[in-house]
Amino acid sequence: MSSLFFSTPLSREELTLRVRPRDNDVRGAFFRDTTAIIHSNPFRRLKHKTQVFFTPQNDHICTRIEHVLHVASVAATICRSLNLDADLAWAIGLGHDLGHTPFGHVGEKIVEEIMGAPFAHELYSLRVVDKLINHGRGLNLTYAVRDGIVNHCGEQFEQAIVPDFELKDLSAIQARNRYPSTWEGCVVRMSDKIAYLGRDFEDAVKLRILSRDSLPKKVSSLLGVSNGEIIDSLVNDIIQSSLKTGTIGFTRPVYEALLSFKEFNYERIYRHELLSEYHSYFRRILFALHTYLMDLYARFGTEYKRYPEEGNTLAARYGEYLLKMEELYSSENASPSSMAIDYIAGMTDDFALDAVSEIMVPKHFQSKFDTLLFERRGRI
């Protein structure tokens, strides 16, 4: 039944099309994309990027890398039950958030403010996999994986969706108003919501922001009160509903509970004062880094060997980065601001914090200050 419902007019050749031709190997096209993603630097950096809570000292709070693993595993489970391609779901799931900035969605809003233009991590994730990785060459992923990444939008909560079955010019997409071309892309889009709502609530409980009994009755009675129960309820419902309707979606009661859960999380977690307090702090950090990188380029331009003259790690690394990306940025006629945005958006939380500390209080100054402070204390 599932193979009848979830057929597609798109051919395998169309779905596995790459920007540059590549010989096949034993892994298959989509699993090969998975391995390319997990060996990339932006994927590695996800382990030090905020999901919701900025808690670098707590190893048990979800980070961005855990989130993409959750999405990929949920999506692959659903696809196996619907007789869809689990390898394709894995690849989309692992790559869908590679364009996230440091400091989570707060960081995304701040980058948008710096740019003075819309910034959507879904669209930016495509830029990362298509261009920024491998010094401007990208990963050369298949069309189906790239399509699933750019159209995954986890902030829209539809009851059910279907693919558009179009071979789109993905680089021309400018908004979050398109659907994936494949069933697997639709599964990942729904799995994003399944993966983060329960886990964000679980983290809020761990941090004692909320208690388990604070969930609305509609949510707890239909979905459960732990992340495991919530995922199990949502996954089983979407499988059963999808097999009956031929769309990727939830039954009406579970969908209404999901909406209640979303509203609860936004009110009690995402808009919590604890997170709001960090916003101005992160804003100062990212604005300072952007201003500094712009100033560096204004002084040194394409004289990349001069960047280390600043005497700090950030400047030296930025010079190396610009040299490696020179061909891409030259072809794009990129502005100094856009180059700085690319570099900042790729930072981990920790690197952003270290970098701003370094440019505000250079190490040589800090050591002199520490010595002076020690001497003064000795005279007291």
Coordinates of C-alpha atoms in Angstrom, one line a residue:
M1 CA 0.0 0.0 0.0
S2 CA 2.7 2.5 0.9
S3 CA 4.6 2.0 -2.4
L4 CA 1.3 2.9 -4.2
F5 CA 0.6 6.0 -2.1
F6 CA 4.2 7.3 -2.1
S7 CA 5.2 6.9 -5.7
T8 CA 6.9 9.8 -7.4
P9 CA 7.0 11.0 -11.0
L10 CA 10.7 12.0 -10.6
S11 CA 13.3 9.5 -11.8
R12 CA 16.2 8.2 -9.9
E13 CA 18.5 9.9 -12.3
E14 CA 16.8 13.3 -11.6
L15 CA 17.0 12.8 -7.8
T16 CA 20.6 11.8 -7.8
L17 CA 21.8 14.5 -10.2
R18 CA 24.8 16.4 -9.0
V19 CA 26.2 19.8 -10.0
R20 CA 29.4 18.1 -11.1
P21 CA 29.3 14.5 -12.5
R22 CA 30.6 11.9 -10.1
D23 CA 31.1 8.1 -10.5
N24 CA 29.0 5.9 -8.3
D25 CA 30.4 3.6 -5.7
V26 CA 29.2 0.9 -3.3
R27 CA 27.6 3.3 -0.9
G28 CA 24.9 4.5 -3.2
A29 CA 24.3 8.1 -4.0
F30 CA 22.4 9.2 -0.8
F31 CA 24.5 7.3 1.7
R32 CA 27.6 8.8 0.0
D33 CA 26.1 12.2 0.7
T34 CA 25.7 11.2 4.4
T35 CA 29.4 10.4 4.7
A36 CA 30.3 13.6 2.9
I37 CA 28.2 15.6 5.4
I38 CA 29.6 14.0 8.5
H39 CA 33.2 14.5 7.4
S40 CA 32.7 18.2 6.8
N41 CA 33.9 20.9 9.2
P42 CA 30.5 22.6 9.5
F43 CA 29.0 19.3 10.7
R44 CA 31.8 18.9 13.3
R45 CA 31.1 22.5 14.5
L46 CA 27.5 21.7 15.3
K47 CA 28.6 20.0 18.6
H48 CA 29.5 23.4 19.9
K49 CA 26.5 25.3 18.6
T50 CA 23.4 26.2 20.8
Q51 CA 20.1 24.4 20.1
V52 CA 18.0 26.3 22.6
F53 CA 19.8 26.6 25.9
F54 CA 23.2 28.2 26.1
T55 CA 24.7 26.0 28.7
P56 CA 28.3 25.0 27.7
Q57 CA 29.0 23.6 31.1
N58 CA 26.2 21.1 31.0
D59 CA 27.0 18.1 28.8
H60 CA 23.4 16.7 29.0
I61 CA 21.7 19.7 27.4
C62 CA 21.0 19.3 23.7
T63 CA 23.4 20.8 21.2
R64 CA 22.8 21.4 17.5
I65 CA 24.7 18.2 16.5
E66 CA 22.4 16.1 18.8
H67 CA 19.4 17.7 17.2
V68 CA 20.4 16.8 13.7
L69 CA 21.1 13.2 14.8
H70 CA 17.6 13.1 16.4
V71 CA 16.0 14.4 13.2
A72 CA 17.9 12.0 11.0
S73 CA 17.0 8.9 13.2
V74 CA 13.3 9.9 13.5
A75 CA 13.1 10.5 9.7
A76 CA 14.8 7.2 8.8
T77 CA 12.5 5.3 11.2
I78 CA 9.4 6.8 9.5
C79 CA 10.8 6.2 6.0
R80 CA 11.4 2.5 6.7
S81 CA 7.8 2.1 7.8
L82 CA 6.5 3.8 4.7
N83 CA 8.8 1.9 2.3
L84 CA 10.7 5.1 1.5
D85 CA 14.5 5.7 1.2
A86 CA 16.0 5.8 4.7
D87 CA 19.4 6.7 3.3
L88 CA 18.0 9.9 1.7
A89 CA 16.2 10.8 4.9
W90 CA 19.5 10.3 6.9
A91 CA 21.4 12.6 4.5
I92 CA 18.8 15.4 4.6
G93 CA 18.4 15.1 8.4
L94 CA 22.2 15.3 9.0
G95 CA 22.6 18.3 6.7
H96 CA 19.5 20.3 7.3
D97 CA 20.9 22.7 10.0
L98 CA 24.5 23.2 8.7
G99 CA 23.6 26.8 8.1
H100 CA 22.7 27.6 11.7
T101 CA 24.6 30.5 13.3
P102 CA 26.2 30.5 16.8
F103 CA 23.7 31.1 19.7
G104 CA 20.8 29.3 18.0
H105 CA 17.8 31.2 16.7
V106 CA 18.7 34.2 18.7
G107 CA 22.0 34.3 16.7
E108 CA 20.1 34.0 13.5
K109 CA 18.0 37.0 14.3
I110 CA 21.1 39.0 15.2
V111 CA 22.8 38.1 11.9
E112 CA 19.7 39.2 10.1
E113 CA 19.9 42.5 12.0
I114 CA 23.6 43.0 11.0
M115 CA 22.8 42.2 7.4
G116 CA 19.7 44.5 7.3
A117 CA 18.1 41.7 5.2
P118 CA 16.4 38.4 5.8
F119 CA 18.5 35.5 7.0
A120 CA 17.0 32.0 6.9
H121 CA 19.1 29.1 8.1
E122 CA 17.3 26.8 5.7
L123 CA 18.5 28.8 2.7
Y124 CA 21.9 29.4 4.2
S125 CA 22.4 25.7 4.8
L126 CA 22.2 25.2 1.0
R127 CA 24.9 27.9 0.6
V128 CA 27.0 26.0 3.1
V129 CA 26.8 22.6 1.3
D130 CA 26.9 24.1 -2.2
K131 CA 29.6 26.7 -1.8
L132 CA 31.3 27.3 1.5
I133 CA 32.5 23.8 2.4
N134 CA 35.8 22.7 0.8
H135 CA 37.0 26.3 0.2
G136 CA 34.2 27.4 -2.1
R137 CA 33.7 24.1 -4.0
G138 CA 30.9 22.6 -1.8
L139 CA 30.1 19.0 -1.3
N140 CA 28.5 18.3 -4.7
L141 CA 25.5 16.6 -3.1
T142 CA 22.6 15.1 -5.0
Y143 CA 19.6 17.2 -6.0
A144 CA 17.2 15.3 -3.6
V145 CA 19.4 16.0 -0.5
R146 CA 20.0 19.6 -1.4
D147 CA 16.2 20.1 -2.0
G148 CA 15.4 18.5 1.3
I149 CA 17.9 20.7 3.1
V150 CA 16.7 24.1 1.7
N151 CA 13.0 23.2 2.1
H152 CA 13.0 21.6 5.6
C153 CA 11.5 24.6 7.5
G154 CA 10.8 23.3 11.0
E155 CA 8.9 26.5 12.2
Q156 CA 5.8 25.9 10.0
F157 CA 3.3 23.5 11.6
E158 CA 1.1 21.9 8.9
Q159 CA -1.1 19.0 9.7
A160 CA 0.0 17.2 6.5
I161 CA 2.1 17.9 3.5
V162 CA 3.0 16.3 0.1
P163 CA 5.9 16.9 -2.2
D164 CA 5.7 19.4 -5.1
F165 CA 7.5 16.9 -7.3
E166 CA 9.3 19.7 -9.1
L167 CA 12.9 19.9 -10.2
K168 CA 13.5 23.4 -8.9
D169 CA 16.4 25.8 -9.3
L170 CA 17.3 25.5 -5.7
S171 CA 19.8 28.4 -5.7
A172 CA 16.9 30.8 -6.8
I173 CA 14.8 30.0 -3.7
Q174 CA 14.5 33.1 -1.6
A175 CA 11.8 32.3 1.0
R176 CA 10.5 29.5 3.2
N177 CA 7.4 29.0 1.1
R178 CA 8.4 25.9 -1.0
Y179 CA 8.0 22.2 -0.2
P180 CA 10.5 19.4 -0.9
S181 CA 10.4 17.5 -4.2
T182 CA 10.4 14.1 -2.4
W183 CA 8.4 12.2 0.2
E184 CA 11.6 11.8 2.2
G185 CA 12.1 15.5 2.2
C186 CA 8.6 15.9 3.6
V187 CA 9.3 13.3 6.3
V188 CA 12.4 15.2 7.4
R189 CA 10.4 18.5 7.5
M190 CA 7.9 16.9 9.9
S191 CA 10.6 15.0 11.8
D192 CA 12.3 18.3 12.7
K193 CA 9.2 19.3 14.8
I194 CA 9.0 15.8 16.3
A195 CA 12.6 15.9 17.3
Y196 CA 12.8 19.3 19.0
L197 CA 9.6 19.9 20.9
G198 CA 10.0 17.1 23.3
R199 CA 13.7 17.5 23.7
D200 CA 13.5 21.2 24.4
F201 CA 10.9 20.5 27.1
E202 CA 13.1 17.7 28.5
D203 CA 16.0 20.2 28.7
A204 CA 13.8 22.8 30.4
V205 CA 12.9 20.2 33.0
K206 CA 16.6 19.3 33.5
L207 CA 17.4 23.0 34.0
R208 CA 14.4 23.3 36.5
I209 CA 12.8 25.9 34.3
L210 CA 9.7 23.7 34.1
S211 CA 8.3 20.6 35.8
R212 CA 6.9 17.6 34.0
D213 CA 3.4 18.3 35.4
S214 CA 3.4 21.7 33.8
L215 CA 2.5 20.4 30.4
P216 CA -1.1 21.1 29.2
K217 CA -3.5 18.1 29.8
K218 CA -4.2 17.8 26.1
V219 CA -0.5 17.3 25.4
S220 CA 0.3 15.0 28.3
S221 CA -2.7 12.8 27.8
L222 CA -2.1 12.3 24.0
L223 CA 1.6 12.6 23.7
G224 CA 3.1 11.8 27.1
V225 CA 5.4 13.7 29.5
S226 CA 8.9 12.6 28.6
N227 CA 10.8 13.1 25.4
G228 CA 10.8 9.3 24.7
E229 CA 7.0 9.1 25.1
I230 CA 6.4 12.2 23.0
I231 CA 8.6 11.0 20.1
D232 CA 7.0 7.5 20.2
S233 CA 3.5 8.9 20.1
L234 CA 4.3 11.3 17.3
V235 CA 6.2 8.8 15.2
N236 CA 3.6 6.1 15.5
D237 CA 0.8 8.6 14.7
I238 CA 2.5 10.0 11.6
I239 CA 3.2 6.5 10.3
Q240 CA -0.4 5.3 10.8
S241 CA -1.9 8.5 9.4
S242 CA 0.3 8.7 6.4
L243 CA -0.4 5.1 5.4
K244 CA -4.2 5.9 5.5
T245 CA -4.2 9.2 3.8
G246 CA -1.3 9.1 1.4
T247 CA 0.1 12.4 2.9
I248 CA 2.9 12.9 5.4
G249 CA 1.0 14.1 8.5
F250 CA -0.8 13.6 11.7
T251 CA -4.3 12.6 12.8
R252 CA -6.4 15.6 13.8
P253 CA -6.3 14.9 17.6
V254 CA -2.5 14.5 17.7
Y255 CA -2.1 17.5 15.4
E256 CA -4.1 19.7 17.8
A257 CA -2.0 18.4 20.7
L258 CA 1.1 19.2 18.7
L259 CA -0.1 22.8 18.2
S260 CA -0.8 23.1 21.9
F261 CA 2.7 21.8 22.7
K262 CA 4.2 24.3 20.3
E263 CA 2.4 27.2 21.9
F264 CA 3.4 26.0 25.3
N265 CA 7.1 25.8 24.4
Y266 CA 7.1 29.2 22.8
E267 CA 5.4 30.8 25.8
R268 CA 7.2 28.9 28.6
I269 CA 10.6 28.2 27.0
Y270 CA 11.6 30.1 23.8
R271 CA 10.3 33.4 25.2
H272 CA 11.5 32.7 28.7
E273 CA 13.4 35.6 30.4
L274 CA 16.4 33.4 30.9
L275 CA 16.9 33.3 27.1
S276 CA 15.9 36.9 26.6
E277 CA 18.6 38.0 29.0
Y278 CA 21.2 36.5 26.7
H279 CA 20.0 38.3 23.6
S280 CA 21.6 41.6 24.3
Y281 CA 24.8 39.9 25.3
F282 CA 25.0 37.8 22.1
R283 CA 24.1 40.9 20.1
R284 CA 27.1 42.8 21.4
I285 CA 29.4 39.8 20.6
L286 CA 28.3 39.3 17.0
F287 CA 28.1 43.0 16.2
A288 CA 31.6 43.5 17.6
L289 CA 33.0 40.6 15.6
H290 CA 31.4 41.9 12.4
T291 CA 32.8 45.4 13.0
Y292 CA 36.2 44.0 13.7
L293 CA 36.4 41.8 10.6
M294 CA 35.1 44.6 8.4
D295 CA 37.9 46.8 9.9
L296 CA 40.5 44.1 9.2
Y297 CA 39.5 43.9 5.5
A298 CA 39.5 47.7 5.2
R299 CA 43.1 47.8 6.3
F300 CA 44.5 44.7 4.8
G301 CA 42.2 43.8 1.9
T302 CA 43.6 40.9 -0.1
E303 CA 47.1 41.2 1.5
Y304 CA 46.3 38.0 3.4
K305 CA 49.8 37.6 4.8
R306 CA 49.4 40.8 6.7
Y307 CA 46.4 39.7 8.8
P308 CA 48.6 38.0 11.5
E309 CA 50.2 41.5 12.1
E310 CA 47.1 42.0 14.4
G311 CA 48.7 39.6 16.8
N312 CA 45.6 37.6 17.5
T313 CA 44.2 34.2 16.4
L314 CA 41.0 35.6 14.9
A315 CA 42.8 37.9 12.5
A316 CA 45.3 35.3 11.4
R317 CA 42.5 32.7 10.8
Y318 CA 40.4 35.2 9.0
G319 CA 43.2 36.0 6.6
E320 CA 43.7 32.3 5.9
Y321 CA 40.0 31.9 5.4
L322 CA 39.8 34.7 2.8
L323 CA 42.8 33.3 0.9
K324 CA 41.1 29.9 0.6
M325 CA 37.8 31.5 -0.4
E326 CA 39.3 34.0 -2.8
E327 CA 38.1 32.3 -6.0
L328 CA 34.5 32.0 -4.8
Y329 CA 34.3 35.5 -3.4
S330 CA 35.8 37.0 -6.5
S331 CA 33.3 35.1 -8.7
E332 CA 30.5 36.5 -6.5
N333 CA 31.9 40.0 -6.3
A334 CA 31.3 39.5 -2.6
S335 CA 31.2 42.6 -0.3
P336 CA 33.4 42.8 2.8
S337 CA 30.2 42.5 4.9
S338 CA 29.0 39.3 3.3
M339 CA 32.4 37.7 3.7
A340 CA 32.4 38.6 7.4
I341 CA 28.9 37.2 7.7
D342 CA 29.9 33.9 6.2
Y343 CA 32.8 33.6 8.7
I344 CA 30.7 34.6 11.7
A345 CA 27.8 32.4 10.8
G346 CA 30.1 29.4 10.7
M347 CA 31.5 30.1 14.2
T348 CA 30.7 27.9 17.2
D349 CA 29.5 29.5 20.4
D350 CA 32.8 28.9 22.1
F351 CA 34.9 30.3 19.2
A352 CA 32.7 33.5 19.0
L353 CA 33.2 34.0 22.8
D354 CA 37.0 33.4 22.6
A355 CA 37.3 35.6 19.6
V356 CA 35.5 38.6 21.1
S357 CA 37.5 38.2 24.3
E358 CA 40.7 38.1 22.3
I359 CA 40.0 41.3 20.4
M360 CA 38.7 43.1 23.4
V361 CA 41.5 42.1 25.8
P362 CA 44.5 40.8 23.9
K363 CA 46.6 38.1 25.5
H364 CA 49.7 40.2 25.9
F365 CA 47.7 42.9 27.6
Q366 CA 46.0 40.4 29.8
S367 CA 49.3 39.0 31.0
K368 CA 50.6 42.4 31.8
F369 CA 47.4 43.3 33.6
D370 CA 47.6 40.1 35.6
T371 CA 51.3 40.9 36.6
L372 CA 50.4 44.4 37.6
L373 CA 47.5 43.2 39.7
F374 CA 49.7 40.6 41.4
E375 CA 52.3 43.3 42.2
R376 CA 49.7 45.6 43.7
R377 CA 48.2 42.9 45.8
G378 CA 51.7 42.1 47.1
R379 CA 52.1 45.7 48.3
I380 CA 48.8 45.6 50.2

